Tab-separated table of C-alpha atoms and ligand atoms in Angstrom:
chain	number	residue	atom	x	y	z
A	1	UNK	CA	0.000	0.000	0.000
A	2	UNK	CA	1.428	3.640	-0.812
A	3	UNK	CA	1.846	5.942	1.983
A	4	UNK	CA	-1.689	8.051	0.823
A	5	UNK	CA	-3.746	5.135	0.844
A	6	UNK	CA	-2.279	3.813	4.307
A	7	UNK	CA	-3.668	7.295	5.585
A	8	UNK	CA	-6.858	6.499	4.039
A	9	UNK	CA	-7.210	3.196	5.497
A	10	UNK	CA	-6.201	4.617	8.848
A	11	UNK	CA	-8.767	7.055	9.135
A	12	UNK	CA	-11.792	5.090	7.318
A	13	UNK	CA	-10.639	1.563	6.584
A	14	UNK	CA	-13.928	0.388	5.481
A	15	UNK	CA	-14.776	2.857	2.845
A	16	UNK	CA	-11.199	2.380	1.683
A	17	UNK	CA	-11.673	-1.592	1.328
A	18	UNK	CA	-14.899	-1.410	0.119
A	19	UNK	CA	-14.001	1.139	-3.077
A	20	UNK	CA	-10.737	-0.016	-3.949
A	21	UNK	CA	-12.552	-3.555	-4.718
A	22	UNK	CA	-14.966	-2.493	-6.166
A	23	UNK	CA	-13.104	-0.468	-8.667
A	24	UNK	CA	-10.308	-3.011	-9.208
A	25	UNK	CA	-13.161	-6.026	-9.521
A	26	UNK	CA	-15.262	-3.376	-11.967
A	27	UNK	CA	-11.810	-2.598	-14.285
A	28	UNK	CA	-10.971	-6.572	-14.388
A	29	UNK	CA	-14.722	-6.857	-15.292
A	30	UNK	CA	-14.563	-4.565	-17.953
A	31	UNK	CA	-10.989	-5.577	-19.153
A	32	UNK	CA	-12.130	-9.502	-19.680
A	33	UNK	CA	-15.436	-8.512	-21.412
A	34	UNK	CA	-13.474	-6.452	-23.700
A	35	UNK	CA	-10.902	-9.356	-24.225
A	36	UNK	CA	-13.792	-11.265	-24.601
A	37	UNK	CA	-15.231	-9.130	-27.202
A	38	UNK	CA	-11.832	-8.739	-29.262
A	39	UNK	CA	-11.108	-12.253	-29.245
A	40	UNK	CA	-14.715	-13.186	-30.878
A	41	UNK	CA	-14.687	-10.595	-33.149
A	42	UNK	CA	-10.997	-11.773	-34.345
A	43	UNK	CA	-12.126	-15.636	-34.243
A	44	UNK	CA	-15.901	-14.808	-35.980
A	45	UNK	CA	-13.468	-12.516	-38.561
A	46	UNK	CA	-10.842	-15.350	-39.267
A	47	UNK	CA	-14.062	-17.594	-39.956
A	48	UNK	CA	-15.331	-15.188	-42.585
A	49	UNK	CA	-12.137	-14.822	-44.109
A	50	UNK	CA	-11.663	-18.431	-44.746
A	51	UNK	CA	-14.929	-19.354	-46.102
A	52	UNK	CA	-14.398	-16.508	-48.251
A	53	UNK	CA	-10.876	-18.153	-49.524
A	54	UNK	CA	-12.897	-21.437	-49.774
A	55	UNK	CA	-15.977	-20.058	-51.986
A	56	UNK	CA	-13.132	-17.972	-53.987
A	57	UNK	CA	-11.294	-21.477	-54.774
A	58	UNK	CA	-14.405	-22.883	-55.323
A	59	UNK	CA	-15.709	-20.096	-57.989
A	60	UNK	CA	-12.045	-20.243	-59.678
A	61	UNK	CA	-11.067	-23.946	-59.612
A	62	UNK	CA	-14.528	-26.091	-59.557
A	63	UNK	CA	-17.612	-23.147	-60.901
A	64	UNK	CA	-15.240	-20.954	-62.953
A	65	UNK	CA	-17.493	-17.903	-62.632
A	66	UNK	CA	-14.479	-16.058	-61.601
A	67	UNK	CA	-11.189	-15.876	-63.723
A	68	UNK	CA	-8.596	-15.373	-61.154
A	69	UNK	CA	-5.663	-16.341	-64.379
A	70	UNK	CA	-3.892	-13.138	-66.055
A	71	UNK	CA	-1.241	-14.814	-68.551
A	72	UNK	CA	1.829	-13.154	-69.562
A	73	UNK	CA	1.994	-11.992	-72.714
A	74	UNK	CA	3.468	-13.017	-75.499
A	75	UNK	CA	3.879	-16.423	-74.713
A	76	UNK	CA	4.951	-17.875	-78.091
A	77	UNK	CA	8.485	-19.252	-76.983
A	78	UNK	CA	8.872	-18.904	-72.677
A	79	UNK	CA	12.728	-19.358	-70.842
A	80	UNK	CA	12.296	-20.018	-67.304
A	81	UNK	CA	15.535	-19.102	-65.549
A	82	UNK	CA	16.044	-20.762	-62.481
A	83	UNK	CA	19.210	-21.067	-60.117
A	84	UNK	CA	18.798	-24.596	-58.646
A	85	UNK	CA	17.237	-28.203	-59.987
A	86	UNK	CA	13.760	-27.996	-57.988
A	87	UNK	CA	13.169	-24.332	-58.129
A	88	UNK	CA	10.841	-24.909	-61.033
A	89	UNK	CA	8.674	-27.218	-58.762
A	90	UNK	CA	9.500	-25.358	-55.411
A	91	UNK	CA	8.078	-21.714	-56.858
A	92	UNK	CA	7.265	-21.831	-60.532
A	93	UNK	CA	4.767	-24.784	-60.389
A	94	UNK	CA	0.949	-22.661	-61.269
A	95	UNK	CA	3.038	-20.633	-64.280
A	96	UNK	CA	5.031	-23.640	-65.595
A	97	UNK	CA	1.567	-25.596	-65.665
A	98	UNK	CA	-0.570	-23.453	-67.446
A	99	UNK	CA	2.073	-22.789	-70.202
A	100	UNK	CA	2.977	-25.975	-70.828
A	101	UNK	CA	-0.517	-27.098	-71.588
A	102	UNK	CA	-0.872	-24.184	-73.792
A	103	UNK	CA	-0.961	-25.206	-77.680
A	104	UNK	CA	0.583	-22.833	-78.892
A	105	UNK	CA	3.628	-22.448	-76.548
A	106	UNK	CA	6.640	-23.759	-76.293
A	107	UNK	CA	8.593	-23.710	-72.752
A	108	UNK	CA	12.411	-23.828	-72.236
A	109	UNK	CA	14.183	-24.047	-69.102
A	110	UNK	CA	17.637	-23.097	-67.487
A	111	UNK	CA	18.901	-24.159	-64.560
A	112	UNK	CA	21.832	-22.112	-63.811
A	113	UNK	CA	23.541	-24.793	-61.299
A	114	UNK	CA	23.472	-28.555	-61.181
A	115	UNK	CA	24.805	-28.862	-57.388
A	116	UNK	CA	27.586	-30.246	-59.070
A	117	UNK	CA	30.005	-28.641	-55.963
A	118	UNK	CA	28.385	-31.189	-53.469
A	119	UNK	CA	29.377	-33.723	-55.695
A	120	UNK	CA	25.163	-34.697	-56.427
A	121	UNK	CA	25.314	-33.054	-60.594
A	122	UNK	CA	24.581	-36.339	-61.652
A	123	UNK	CA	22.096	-37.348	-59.376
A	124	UNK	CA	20.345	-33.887	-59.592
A	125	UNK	CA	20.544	-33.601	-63.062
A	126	UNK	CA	18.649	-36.316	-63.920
A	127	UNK	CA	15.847	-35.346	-61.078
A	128	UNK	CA	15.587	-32.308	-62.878
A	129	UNK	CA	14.736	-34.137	-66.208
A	130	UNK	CA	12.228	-36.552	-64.557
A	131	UNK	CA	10.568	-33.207	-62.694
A	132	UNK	CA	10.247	-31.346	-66.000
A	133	UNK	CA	8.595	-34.450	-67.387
A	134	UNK	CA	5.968	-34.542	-65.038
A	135	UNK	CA	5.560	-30.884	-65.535
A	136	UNK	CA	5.807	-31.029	-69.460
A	137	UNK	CA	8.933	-29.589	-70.301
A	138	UNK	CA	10.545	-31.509	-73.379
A	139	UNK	CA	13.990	-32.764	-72.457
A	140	UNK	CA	15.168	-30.953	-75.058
A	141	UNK	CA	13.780	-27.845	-74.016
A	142	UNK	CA	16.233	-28.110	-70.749
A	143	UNK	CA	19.486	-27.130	-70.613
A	144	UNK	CA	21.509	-27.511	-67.003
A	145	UNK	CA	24.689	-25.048	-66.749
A	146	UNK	CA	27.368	-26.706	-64.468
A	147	UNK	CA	29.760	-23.251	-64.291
A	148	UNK	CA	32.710	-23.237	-61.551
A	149	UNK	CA	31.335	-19.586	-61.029
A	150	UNK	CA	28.160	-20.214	-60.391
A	151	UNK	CA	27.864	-22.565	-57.407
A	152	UNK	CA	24.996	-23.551	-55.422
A	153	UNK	CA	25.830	-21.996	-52.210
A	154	UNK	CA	23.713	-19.583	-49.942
A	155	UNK	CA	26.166	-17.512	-49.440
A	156	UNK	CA	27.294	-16.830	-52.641
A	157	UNK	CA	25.691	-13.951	-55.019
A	158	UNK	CA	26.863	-15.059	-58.415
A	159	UNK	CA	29.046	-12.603	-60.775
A	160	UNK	CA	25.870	-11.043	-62.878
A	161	UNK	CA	28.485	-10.544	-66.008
A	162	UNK	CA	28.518	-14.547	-66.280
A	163	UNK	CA	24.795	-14.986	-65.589
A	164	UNK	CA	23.770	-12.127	-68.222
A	165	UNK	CA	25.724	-13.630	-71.089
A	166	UNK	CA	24.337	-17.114	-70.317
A	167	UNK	CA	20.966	-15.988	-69.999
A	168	UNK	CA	21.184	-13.904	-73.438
A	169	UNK	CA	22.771	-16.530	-75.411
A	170	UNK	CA	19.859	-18.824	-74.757
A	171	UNK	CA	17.139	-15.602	-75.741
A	172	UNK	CA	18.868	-15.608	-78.525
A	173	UNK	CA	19.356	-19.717	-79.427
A	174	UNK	CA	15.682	-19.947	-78.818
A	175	UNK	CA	14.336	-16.655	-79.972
A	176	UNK	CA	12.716	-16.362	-76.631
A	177	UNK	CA	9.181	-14.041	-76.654
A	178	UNK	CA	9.228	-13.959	-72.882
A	179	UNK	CA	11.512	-14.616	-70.210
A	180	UNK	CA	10.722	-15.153	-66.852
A	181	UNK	CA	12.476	-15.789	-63.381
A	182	UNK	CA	12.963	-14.728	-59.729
A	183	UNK	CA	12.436	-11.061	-58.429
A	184	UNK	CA	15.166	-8.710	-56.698
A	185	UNK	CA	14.447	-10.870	-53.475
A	186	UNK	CA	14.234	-14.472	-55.122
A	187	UNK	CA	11.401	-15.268	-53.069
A	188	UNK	CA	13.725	-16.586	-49.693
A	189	UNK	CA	16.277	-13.826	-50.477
A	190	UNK	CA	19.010	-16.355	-51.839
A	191	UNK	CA	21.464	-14.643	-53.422
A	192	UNK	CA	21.995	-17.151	-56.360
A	193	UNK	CA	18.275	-16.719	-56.831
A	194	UNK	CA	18.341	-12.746	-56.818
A	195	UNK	CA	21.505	-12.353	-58.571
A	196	UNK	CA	19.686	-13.760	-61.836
A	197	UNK	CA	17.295	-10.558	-61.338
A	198	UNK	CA	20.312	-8.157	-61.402
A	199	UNK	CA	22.004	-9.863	-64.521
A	200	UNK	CA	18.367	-9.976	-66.070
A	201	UNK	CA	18.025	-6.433	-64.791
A	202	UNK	CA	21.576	-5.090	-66.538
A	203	UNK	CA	20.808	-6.699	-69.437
A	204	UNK	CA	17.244	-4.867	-69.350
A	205	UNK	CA	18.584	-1.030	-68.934
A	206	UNK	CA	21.398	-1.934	-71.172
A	207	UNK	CA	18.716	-2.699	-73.859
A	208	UNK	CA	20.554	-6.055	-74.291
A	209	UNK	CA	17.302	-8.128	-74.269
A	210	UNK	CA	15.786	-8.143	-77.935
A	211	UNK	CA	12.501	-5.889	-78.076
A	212	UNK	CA	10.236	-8.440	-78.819
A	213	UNK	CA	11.216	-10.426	-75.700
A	214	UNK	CA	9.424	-9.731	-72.227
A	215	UNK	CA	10.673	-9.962	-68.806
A	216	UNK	CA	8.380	-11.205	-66.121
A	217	UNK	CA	9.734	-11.842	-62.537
A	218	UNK	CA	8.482	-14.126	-60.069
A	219	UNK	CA	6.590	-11.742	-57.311
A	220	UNK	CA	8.103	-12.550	-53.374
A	221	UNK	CA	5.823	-12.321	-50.963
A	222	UNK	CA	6.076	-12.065	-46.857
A	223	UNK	CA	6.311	-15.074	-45.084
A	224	UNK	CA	3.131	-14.850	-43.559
A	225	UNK	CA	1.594	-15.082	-47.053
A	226	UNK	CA	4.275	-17.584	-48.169
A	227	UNK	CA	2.455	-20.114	-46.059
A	228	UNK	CA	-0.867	-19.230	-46.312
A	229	UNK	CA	-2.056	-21.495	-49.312
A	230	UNK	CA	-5.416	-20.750	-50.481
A	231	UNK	CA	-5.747	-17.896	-48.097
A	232	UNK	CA	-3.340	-15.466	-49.896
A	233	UNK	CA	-6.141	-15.808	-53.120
A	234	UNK	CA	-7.843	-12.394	-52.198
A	235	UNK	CA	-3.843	-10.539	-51.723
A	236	UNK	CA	-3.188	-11.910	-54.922
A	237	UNK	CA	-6.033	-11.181	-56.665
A	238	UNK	CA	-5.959	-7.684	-55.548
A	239	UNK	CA	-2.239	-7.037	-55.580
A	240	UNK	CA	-1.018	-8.250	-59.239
A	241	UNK	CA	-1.521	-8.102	-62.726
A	242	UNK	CA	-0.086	-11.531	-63.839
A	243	UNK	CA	-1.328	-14.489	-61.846
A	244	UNK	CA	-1.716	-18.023	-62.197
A	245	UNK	CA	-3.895	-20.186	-60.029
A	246	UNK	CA	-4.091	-24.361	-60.238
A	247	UNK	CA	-6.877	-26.459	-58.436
A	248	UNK	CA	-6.407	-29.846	-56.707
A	249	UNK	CA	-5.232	-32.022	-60.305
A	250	UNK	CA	-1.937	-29.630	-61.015
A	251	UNK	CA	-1.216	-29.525	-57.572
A	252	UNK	CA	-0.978	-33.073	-57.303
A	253	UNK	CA	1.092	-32.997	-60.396
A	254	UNK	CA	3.124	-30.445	-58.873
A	255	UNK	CA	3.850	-32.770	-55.810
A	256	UNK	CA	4.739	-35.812	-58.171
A	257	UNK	CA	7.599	-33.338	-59.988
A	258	UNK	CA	8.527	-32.207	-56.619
A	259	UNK	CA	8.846	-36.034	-55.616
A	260	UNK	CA	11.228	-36.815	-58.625
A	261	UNK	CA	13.694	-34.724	-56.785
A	262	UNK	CA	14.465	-37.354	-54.465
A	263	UNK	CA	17.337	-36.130	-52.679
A	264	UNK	CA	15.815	-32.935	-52.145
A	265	UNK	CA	12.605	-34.137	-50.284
A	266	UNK	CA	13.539	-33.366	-46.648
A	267	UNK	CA	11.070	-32.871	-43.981
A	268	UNK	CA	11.181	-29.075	-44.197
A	269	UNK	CA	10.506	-29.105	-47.468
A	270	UNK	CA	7.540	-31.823	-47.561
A	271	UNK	CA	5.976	-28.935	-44.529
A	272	UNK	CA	6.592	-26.635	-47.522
A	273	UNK	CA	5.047	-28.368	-50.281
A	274	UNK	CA	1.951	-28.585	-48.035
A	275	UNK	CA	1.522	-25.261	-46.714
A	276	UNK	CA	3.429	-23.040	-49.426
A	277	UNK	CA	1.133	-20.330	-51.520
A	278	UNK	CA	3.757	-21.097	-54.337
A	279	UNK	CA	2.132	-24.601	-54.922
A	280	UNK	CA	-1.226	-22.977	-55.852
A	281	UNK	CA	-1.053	-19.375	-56.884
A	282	UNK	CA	1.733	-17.565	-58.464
A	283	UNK	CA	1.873	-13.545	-59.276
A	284	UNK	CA	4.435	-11.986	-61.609
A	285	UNK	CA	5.327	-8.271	-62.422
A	286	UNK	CA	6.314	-7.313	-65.912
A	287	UNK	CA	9.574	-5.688	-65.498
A	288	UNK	CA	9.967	-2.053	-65.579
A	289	UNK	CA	13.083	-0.374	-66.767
A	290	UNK	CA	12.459	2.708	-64.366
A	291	UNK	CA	12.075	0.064	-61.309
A	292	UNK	CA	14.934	-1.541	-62.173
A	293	UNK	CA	17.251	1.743	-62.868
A	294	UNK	CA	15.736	2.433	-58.937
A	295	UNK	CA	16.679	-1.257	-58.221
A	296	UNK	CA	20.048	-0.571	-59.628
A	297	UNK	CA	21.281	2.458	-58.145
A	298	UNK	CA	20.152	1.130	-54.797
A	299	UNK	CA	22.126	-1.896	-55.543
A	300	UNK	CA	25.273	-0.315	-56.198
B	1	NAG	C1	-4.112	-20.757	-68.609
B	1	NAG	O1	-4.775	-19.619	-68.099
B	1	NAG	C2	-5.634	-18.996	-69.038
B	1	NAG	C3	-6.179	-17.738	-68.436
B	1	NAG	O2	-7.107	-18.015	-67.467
B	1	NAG	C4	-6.739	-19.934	-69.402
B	1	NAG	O3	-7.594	-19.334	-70.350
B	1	NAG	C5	-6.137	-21.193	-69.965
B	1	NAG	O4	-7.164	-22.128	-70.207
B	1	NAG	C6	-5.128	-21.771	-69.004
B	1	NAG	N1	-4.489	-22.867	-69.688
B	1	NAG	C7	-4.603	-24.111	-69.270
B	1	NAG	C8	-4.027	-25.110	-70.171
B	1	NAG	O5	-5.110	-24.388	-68.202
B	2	NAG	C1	6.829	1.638	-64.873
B	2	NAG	O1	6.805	2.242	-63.580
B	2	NAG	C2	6.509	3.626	-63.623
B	2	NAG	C3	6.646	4.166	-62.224
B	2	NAG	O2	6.495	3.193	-61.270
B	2	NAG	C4	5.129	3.818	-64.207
B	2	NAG	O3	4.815	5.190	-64.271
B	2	NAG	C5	5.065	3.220	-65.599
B	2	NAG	O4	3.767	3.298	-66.123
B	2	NAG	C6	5.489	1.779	-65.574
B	2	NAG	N1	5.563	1.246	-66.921
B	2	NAG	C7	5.035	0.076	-67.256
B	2	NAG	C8	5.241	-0.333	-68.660
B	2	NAG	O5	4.436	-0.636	-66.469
């Protein structure tokens, strides 16, 4: 008791007892009906949003009475870039999908390391070519660079001189009409991820790529919305011009690519696979050459 409310007590004990209860009992009162309150809006709101999520699914996937897919354009002759055998399961799954089944599109991939520095190229090689078989990708549509300079390691960024040229030599073998890969943060901020952004980006400001060929990158999201599967639909939706959705068939093919990649499948991973947004819905940005200059400048 403080010295004021000992005085209090001393001269009128009762009165003292009697309205310090009764003010402490009324403010817990009031505190745990508000707690109360909070926590059923927040539980009655979390409801709502996932039914919403669910009918949204539902009116993409099963009713189609929404059309939650914007394509890229241009999609006569796509290159995936990606920096390690399974990225094209791991992340690119929704867009790989829906342009390989296209007609009228042909899809290319490169891998820009084989994990040939922990002594598994071989092994990981050939995962790669079962993976893009599940996922359409002709084997001869895949080519797997196995560089000295470009090793898979997460703490390496890899020289954007040697990634540029590699990249442009294959827009150019294949007359590419659209290239896409990974954003400036590569979805988990890997540096051999992003550092095929900043080649992509050079050659961009540079005017290296040819002008019929568009760049699309690979959007990277928070990790709350990384693991939010279905749930991120409405973000999505809302938040980008380019996205690609699957339903329950290509995700299961999506799991059965992911599964060729044998030495990959770790428990971590299998969590992933489960929970991860990038199973179901992907969102791309076109890139923009006064983003990029920003990008750039910031960069150096
Ligand atoms: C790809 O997405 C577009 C846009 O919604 C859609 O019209 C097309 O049918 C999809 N392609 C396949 C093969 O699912
Ligand atoms: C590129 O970004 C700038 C500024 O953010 C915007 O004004 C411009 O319209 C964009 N261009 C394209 C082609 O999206």
């Amino acid at each position: 008791m403080s010295e004021v409310s000992q005085a209090i007590a001393w001269h009128d004990p009762f009165f003292f007892v009697t309205y310090v209860n009764e003010s402490v009992s009324n403010f817990q009162i009031d505190l745990v009906n508000y707690t109360k309150e909070i926590l059923e809006h927040l539980i009655i709101g979390c409801f709502l949003y996932i039914v919403l999520c669910i009918f949204l699914y539902f009116a993409v996937i099963r009713w189609r009475v929404l059309k939650f897919n914007k394509v890229v354009r241009n999609s006569k002759r796509v290159l995936i870039v990606t920096a390690h055998p399974d990225d094209e399961c791991m992340f690119f799954g929704p867009t790989i999908l829906n342009l390989t089944k296209e007609e009228n599109t042909k899809v290319y991939l490169v891998c820009l390391s084989s994990g040939r520095n922990y002594g598994m190229g071989r092994v990981r090689t050939e995962e790669l070519y079962n993976s893009c078989k599940v996922l359409g990708i002709d084997d001869s549509n895949i080519v797997i660079i196995s560089h000295e300079d470009l090793p898979d390691d997460i703490h390496i960024r890899w020289p954007e001189e040697t990634v540029a040229e590699i990249i442009l030599r294959y827009i150019e073998t294949y007359d590419i009409t659209t290239l896409i890969t990974f954003d400036r943060t590569g979805i988990s901020s890997h540096p051999n991820h992003y550092s095929i952004y900043y080649a992509v980006a050079h050659l961009s400001v540079g005017k290296e790529i040819p002008k019929g060929c568009k760049v699309y990158v690979l959007e990277s999201i928070n990790i709350f919305r990384k693991y939010w599967f279905i749930l991120d639909i409405p973000l999505s939706f809302l938040l980008s011009r380019t996205r690609y959705i699957v339903g329950h068939h290509d995700r299961t093919t999506i799991h059965q690519a992911m599964a060729q990649h044998k030495s990959q499948l770790l428990w971590f991973r299998k969590i992933y696979l489960i929970f991860s947004r990038y199973i179901v819905i992907n969102t791309l940005q076109e890139m923009n050459t006064s983003d990029i200059e920003l990008d750039l400048s910031i960069d150096d």
